[in-house]
mmCIF file of C-alpha atoms in Angstrom:
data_model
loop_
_atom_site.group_PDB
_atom_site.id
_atom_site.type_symbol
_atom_site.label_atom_id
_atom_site.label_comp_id
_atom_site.label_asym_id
_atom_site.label_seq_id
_atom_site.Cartn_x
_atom_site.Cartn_y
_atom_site.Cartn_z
ATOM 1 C CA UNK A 1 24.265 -11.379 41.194
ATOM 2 C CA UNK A 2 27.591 -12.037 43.054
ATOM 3 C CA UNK A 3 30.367 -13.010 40.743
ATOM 4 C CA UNK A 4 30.449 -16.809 42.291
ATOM 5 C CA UNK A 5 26.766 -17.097 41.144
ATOM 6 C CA UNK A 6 26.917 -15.812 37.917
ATOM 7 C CA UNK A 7 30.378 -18.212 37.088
ATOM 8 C CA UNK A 8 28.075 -21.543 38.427
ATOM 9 C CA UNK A 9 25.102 -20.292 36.480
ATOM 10 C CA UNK A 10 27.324 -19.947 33.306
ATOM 11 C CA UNK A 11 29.128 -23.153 34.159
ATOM 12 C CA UNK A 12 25.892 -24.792 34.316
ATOM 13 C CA UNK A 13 24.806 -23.597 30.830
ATOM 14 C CA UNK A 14 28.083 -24.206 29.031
ATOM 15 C CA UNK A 15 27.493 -27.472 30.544
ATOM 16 C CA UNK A 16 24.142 -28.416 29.420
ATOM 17 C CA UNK A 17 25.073 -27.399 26.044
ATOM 18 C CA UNK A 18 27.778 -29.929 26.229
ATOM 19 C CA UNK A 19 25.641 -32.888 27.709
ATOM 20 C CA UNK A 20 23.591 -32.390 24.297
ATOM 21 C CA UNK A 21 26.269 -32.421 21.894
ATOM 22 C CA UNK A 22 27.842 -35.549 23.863
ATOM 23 C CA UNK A 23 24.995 -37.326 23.877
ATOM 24 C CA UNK A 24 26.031 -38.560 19.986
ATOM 25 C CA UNK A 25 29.893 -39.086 20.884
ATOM 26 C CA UNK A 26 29.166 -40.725 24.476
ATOM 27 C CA UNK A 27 26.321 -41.462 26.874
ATOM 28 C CA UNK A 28 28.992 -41.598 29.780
ATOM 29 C CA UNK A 29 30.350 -37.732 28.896
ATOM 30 C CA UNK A 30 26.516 -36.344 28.011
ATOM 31 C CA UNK A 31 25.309 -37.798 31.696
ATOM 32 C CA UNK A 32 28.361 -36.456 33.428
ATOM 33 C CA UNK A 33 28.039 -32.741 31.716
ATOM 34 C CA UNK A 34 24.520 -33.430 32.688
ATOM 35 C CA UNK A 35 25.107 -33.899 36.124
ATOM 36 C CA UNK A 36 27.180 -30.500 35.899
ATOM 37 C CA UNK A 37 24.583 -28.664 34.849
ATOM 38 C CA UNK A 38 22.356 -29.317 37.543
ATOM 39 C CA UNK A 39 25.061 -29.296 40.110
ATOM 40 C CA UNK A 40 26.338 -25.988 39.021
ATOM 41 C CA UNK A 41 22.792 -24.580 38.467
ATOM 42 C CA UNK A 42 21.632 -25.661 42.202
ATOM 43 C CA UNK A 43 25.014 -24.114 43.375
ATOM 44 C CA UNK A 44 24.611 -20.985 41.315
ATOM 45 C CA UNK A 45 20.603 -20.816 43.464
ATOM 46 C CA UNK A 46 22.443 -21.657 46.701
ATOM 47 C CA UNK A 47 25.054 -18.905 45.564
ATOM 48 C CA UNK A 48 22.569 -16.209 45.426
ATOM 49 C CA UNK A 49 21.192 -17.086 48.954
ATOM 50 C CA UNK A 50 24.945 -16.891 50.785
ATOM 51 C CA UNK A 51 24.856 -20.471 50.440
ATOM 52 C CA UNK A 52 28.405 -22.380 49.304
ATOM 53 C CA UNK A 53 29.001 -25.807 49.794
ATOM 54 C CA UNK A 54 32.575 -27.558 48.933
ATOM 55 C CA UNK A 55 31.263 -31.405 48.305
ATOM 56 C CA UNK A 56 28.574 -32.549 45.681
ATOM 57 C CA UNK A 57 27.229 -34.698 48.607
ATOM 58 C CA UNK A 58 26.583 -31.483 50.390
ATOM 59 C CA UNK A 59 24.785 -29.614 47.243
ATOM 60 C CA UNK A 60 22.229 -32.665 47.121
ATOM 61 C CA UNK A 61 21.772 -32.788 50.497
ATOM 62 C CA UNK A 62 20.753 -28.863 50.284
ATOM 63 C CA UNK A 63 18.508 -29.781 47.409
ATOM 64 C CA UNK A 64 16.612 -32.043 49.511
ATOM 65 C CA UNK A 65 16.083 -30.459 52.788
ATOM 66 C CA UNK A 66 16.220 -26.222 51.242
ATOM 67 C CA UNK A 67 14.482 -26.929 48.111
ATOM 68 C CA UNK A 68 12.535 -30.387 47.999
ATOM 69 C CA UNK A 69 11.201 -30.671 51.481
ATOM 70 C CA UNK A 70 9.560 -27.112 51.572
ATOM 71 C CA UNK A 71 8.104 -27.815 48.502
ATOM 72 C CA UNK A 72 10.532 -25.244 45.942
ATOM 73 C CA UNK A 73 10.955 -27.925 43.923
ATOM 74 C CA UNK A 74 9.028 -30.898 43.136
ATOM 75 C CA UNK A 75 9.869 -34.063 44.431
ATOM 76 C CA UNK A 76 10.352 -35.592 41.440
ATOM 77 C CA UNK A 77 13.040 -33.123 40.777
ATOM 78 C CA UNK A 78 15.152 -33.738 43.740
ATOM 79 C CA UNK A 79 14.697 -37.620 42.580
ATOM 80 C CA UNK A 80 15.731 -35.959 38.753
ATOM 81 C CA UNK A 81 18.521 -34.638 41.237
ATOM 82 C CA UNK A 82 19.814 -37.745 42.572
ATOM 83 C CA UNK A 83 19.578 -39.726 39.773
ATOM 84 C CA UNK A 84 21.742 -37.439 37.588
ATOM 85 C CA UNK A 85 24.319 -38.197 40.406
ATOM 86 C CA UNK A 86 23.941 -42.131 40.156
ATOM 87 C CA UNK A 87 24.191 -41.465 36.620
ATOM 88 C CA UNK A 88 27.612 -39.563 36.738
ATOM 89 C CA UNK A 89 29.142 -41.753 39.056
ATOM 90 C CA UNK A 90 28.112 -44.964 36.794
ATOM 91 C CA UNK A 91 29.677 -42.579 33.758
ATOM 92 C CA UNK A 92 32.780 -41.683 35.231
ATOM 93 C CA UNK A 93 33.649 -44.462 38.030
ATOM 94 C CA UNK A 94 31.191 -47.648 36.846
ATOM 95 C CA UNK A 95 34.531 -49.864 35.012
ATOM 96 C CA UNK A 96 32.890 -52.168 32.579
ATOM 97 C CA UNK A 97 29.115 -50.815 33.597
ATOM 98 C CA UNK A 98 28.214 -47.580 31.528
ATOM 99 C CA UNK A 99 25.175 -44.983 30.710
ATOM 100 C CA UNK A 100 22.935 -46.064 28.250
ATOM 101 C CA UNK A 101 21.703 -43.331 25.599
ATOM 102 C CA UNK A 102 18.172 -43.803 26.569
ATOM 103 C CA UNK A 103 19.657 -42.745 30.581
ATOM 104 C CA UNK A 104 21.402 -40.290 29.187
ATOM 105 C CA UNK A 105 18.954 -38.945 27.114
ATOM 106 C CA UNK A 106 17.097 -38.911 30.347
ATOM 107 C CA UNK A 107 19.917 -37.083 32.280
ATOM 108 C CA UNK A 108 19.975 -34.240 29.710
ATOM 109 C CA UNK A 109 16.035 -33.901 30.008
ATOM 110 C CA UNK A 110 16.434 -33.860 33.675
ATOM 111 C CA UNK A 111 19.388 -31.345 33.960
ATOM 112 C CA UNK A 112 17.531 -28.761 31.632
ATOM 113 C CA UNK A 113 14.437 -29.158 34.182
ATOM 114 C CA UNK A 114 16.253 -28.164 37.175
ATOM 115 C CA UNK A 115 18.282 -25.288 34.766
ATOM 116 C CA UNK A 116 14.676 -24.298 34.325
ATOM 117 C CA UNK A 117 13.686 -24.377 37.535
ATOM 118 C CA UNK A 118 16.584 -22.458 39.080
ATOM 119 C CA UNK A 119 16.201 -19.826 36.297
ATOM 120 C CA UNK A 120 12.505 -19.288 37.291
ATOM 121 C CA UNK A 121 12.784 -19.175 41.033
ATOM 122 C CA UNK A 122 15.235 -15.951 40.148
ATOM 123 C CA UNK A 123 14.419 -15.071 37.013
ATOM 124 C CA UNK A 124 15.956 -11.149 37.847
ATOM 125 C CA UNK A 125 19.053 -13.024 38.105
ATOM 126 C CA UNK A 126 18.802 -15.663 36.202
ATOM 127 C CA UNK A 127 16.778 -14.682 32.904
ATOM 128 C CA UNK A 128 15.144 -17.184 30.684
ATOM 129 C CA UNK A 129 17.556 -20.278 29.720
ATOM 130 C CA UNK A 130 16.710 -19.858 25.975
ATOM 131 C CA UNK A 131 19.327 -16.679 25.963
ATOM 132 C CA UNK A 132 22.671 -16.801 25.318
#
């Protein structure tokens, strides 16, 4: 695994782990680390294929047309994909509106799918998600 890919996919788990813990202090931090997670895991995937992008918009863009449409992933994970994004920018940019703990609950549950998913599409690489 290159070294960019291996720093995203460990970003992406030191993130997750975060989301969970946060998701007791703040529903705003947990859905934003959550977002991370998923961002950095699809990065880490896109990493391993030569593939670097330099805006989030670009990442879920990717998801959807190199992952989604070809039928990689399910389509209800690219929606998991985009939601975790509406959910970070309502976190971190929404003033007076914020994430509730059932949504980010939801974003953590969503994040580890696509960590799962991007761990079994390259599992060589990747190994299991339950290891340190």
């Amino acid at each position: 695994m290159s070294p960019a890919a291996e720093d995203l996919w460990q970003r992406a788990k030191d993130a997750l782990r975060v989301a969970k813990h946060d998701l007791a202090l703040s529903a705003d931090a947990a859905a934003s680390r959550a977002y991370y997670a998923a961002f950095y895991a699809a990065s880490a995937l896109f990493a391993i294929e030569g593939k670097i992008f330099s805006k989030h918009s670009a990442v879920e863009a990717a998801v959807h047309r190199d992952l989604v449409q070809p039928g990689v992933w399910t389509a209800e994970l690219g929606r998991g994909y985009s939601r975790l994004a509406q959910l970070r920018a309502r976190g971190d940019y929404g003033g007076s509106r914020h994430v509730s703990a059932e949504d980010a609950a939801e974003a953590i549950r969503i994040a580890d799918d696509i960590l799962r998913a991007v761990a079994a599409a390259h599992p060589e690489e990747f190994g299991s998600l339950d290891q340190p």
